[in-house]
């Protein structure tokens, strides 16, 4: 094994295989995370458009306050 700063150590075939496997797993995880995020965004967009509009507040709401001393 060469430990000089001028050359990189040789990479064996098994190391390359594990790096490729790790990259493949990472890509699958990122795709799954992206799909979950898109599903969450679509679900939020559908539920906000399907909600009933809020009732309007009337001007008389809160005008009468009962205070007993």
Short mmCIF file of C-alpha atoms in Angstrom, two decimals:
data_model
loop_
_atom_site.label_atom_id
_atom_site.label_comp_id
_atom_site.label_asym_id
_atom_site.label_seq_id
_atom_site.Cartn_x
_atom_site.Cartn_y
_atom_site.Cartn_z
CA UNK A 1 0.00 0.00 0.00
CA UNK A 2 1.39 3.37 -0.98
CA UNK A 3 0.80 6.21 1.54
CA UNK A 4 2.27 9.09 -0.38
CA UNK A 5 0.31 12.26 -0.99
CA UNK A 6 1.04 12.30 -4.72
CA UNK A 7 -0.79 9.15 -5.78
CA UNK A 8 -4.17 7.71 -4.95
CA UNK A 9 -4.39 4.18 -3.56
CA UNK A 10 -5.60 1.50 -5.95
CA UNK A 11 -9.27 0.60 -5.61
CA UNK A 12 -10.06 -3.08 -5.69
CA UNK A 13 -13.05 -4.58 -7.51
CA UNK A 14 -14.96 -5.34 -4.31
CA UNK A 15 -14.69 -1.72 -3.18
CA UNK A 16 -16.11 -0.53 -6.47
CA UNK A 17 -18.96 -3.00 -6.20
CA UNK A 18 -19.89 -1.82 -2.73
CA UNK A 19 -19.74 1.80 -3.85
CA UNK A 20 -22.04 1.05 -6.78
CA UNK A 21 -24.42 -0.84 -4.52
CA UNK A 22 -24.44 2.04 -2.05
CA UNK A 23 -25.09 4.55 -4.85
CA UNK A 24 -27.95 2.42 -6.18
CA UNK A 25 -29.55 2.20 -2.74
CA UNK A 26 -29.13 5.93 -2.28
CA UNK A 27 -30.78 6.64 -5.63
CA UNK A 28 -33.72 4.35 -4.79
CA UNK A 29 -34.15 6.10 -1.44
CA UNK A 30 -34.05 9.53 -3.06
CA UNK A 31 -36.65 8.47 -5.63
CA UNK A 32 -38.89 7.13 -2.87
CA UNK A 33 -38.48 10.35 -0.86
CA UNK A 34 -39.32 12.43 -3.93
CA UNK A 35 -42.42 10.36 -4.68
CA UNK A 36 -43.57 10.69 -1.07
CA UNK A 37 -43.02 14.46 -1.15
CA UNK A 38 -45.00 14.80 -4.38
CA UNK A 39 -47.84 12.71 -2.95
CA UNK A 40 -47.88 14.90 0.15
CA UNK A 41 -48.00 18.08 -1.93
CA UNK A 42 -50.77 16.72 -4.16
CA UNK A 43 -52.76 15.60 -1.11
CA UNK A 44 -52.44 19.01 0.49
CA UNK A 45 -53.53 20.73 -2.73
CA UNK A 46 -56.58 18.49 -3.07
CA UNK A 47 -57.69 18.84 0.54
CA UNK A 48 -57.35 22.64 0.52
CA UNK A 49 -59.45 22.96 -2.63
CA UNK A 50 -62.07 20.52 -1.29
CA UNK A 51 -62.57 22.37 1.99
CA UNK A 52 -65.74 24.35 2.48
CA UNK A 53 -65.25 28.11 2.62
CA UNK A 54 -65.23 29.64 6.07
CA UNK A 55 -68.41 31.28 7.28
CA UNK A 56 -68.30 35.02 7.21
CA UNK A 57 -68.14 36.75 10.55
CA UNK A 58 -71.14 38.91 11.29
CA UNK A 59 -70.79 42.44 12.62
CA UNK A 60 -72.84 41.62 15.74
CA UNK A 61 -70.45 38.93 16.91
CA UNK A 62 -68.83 40.02 20.17
CA UNK A 63 -70.85 43.20 20.62
CA UNK A 64 -72.65 41.99 23.76
CA UNK A 65 -70.34 41.14 26.64
CA UNK A 66 -71.92 40.10 29.93
CA UNK A 67 -69.89 41.32 32.91
CA UNK A 68 -71.07 40.59 36.45
CA UNK A 69 -69.42 42.40 39.36
#
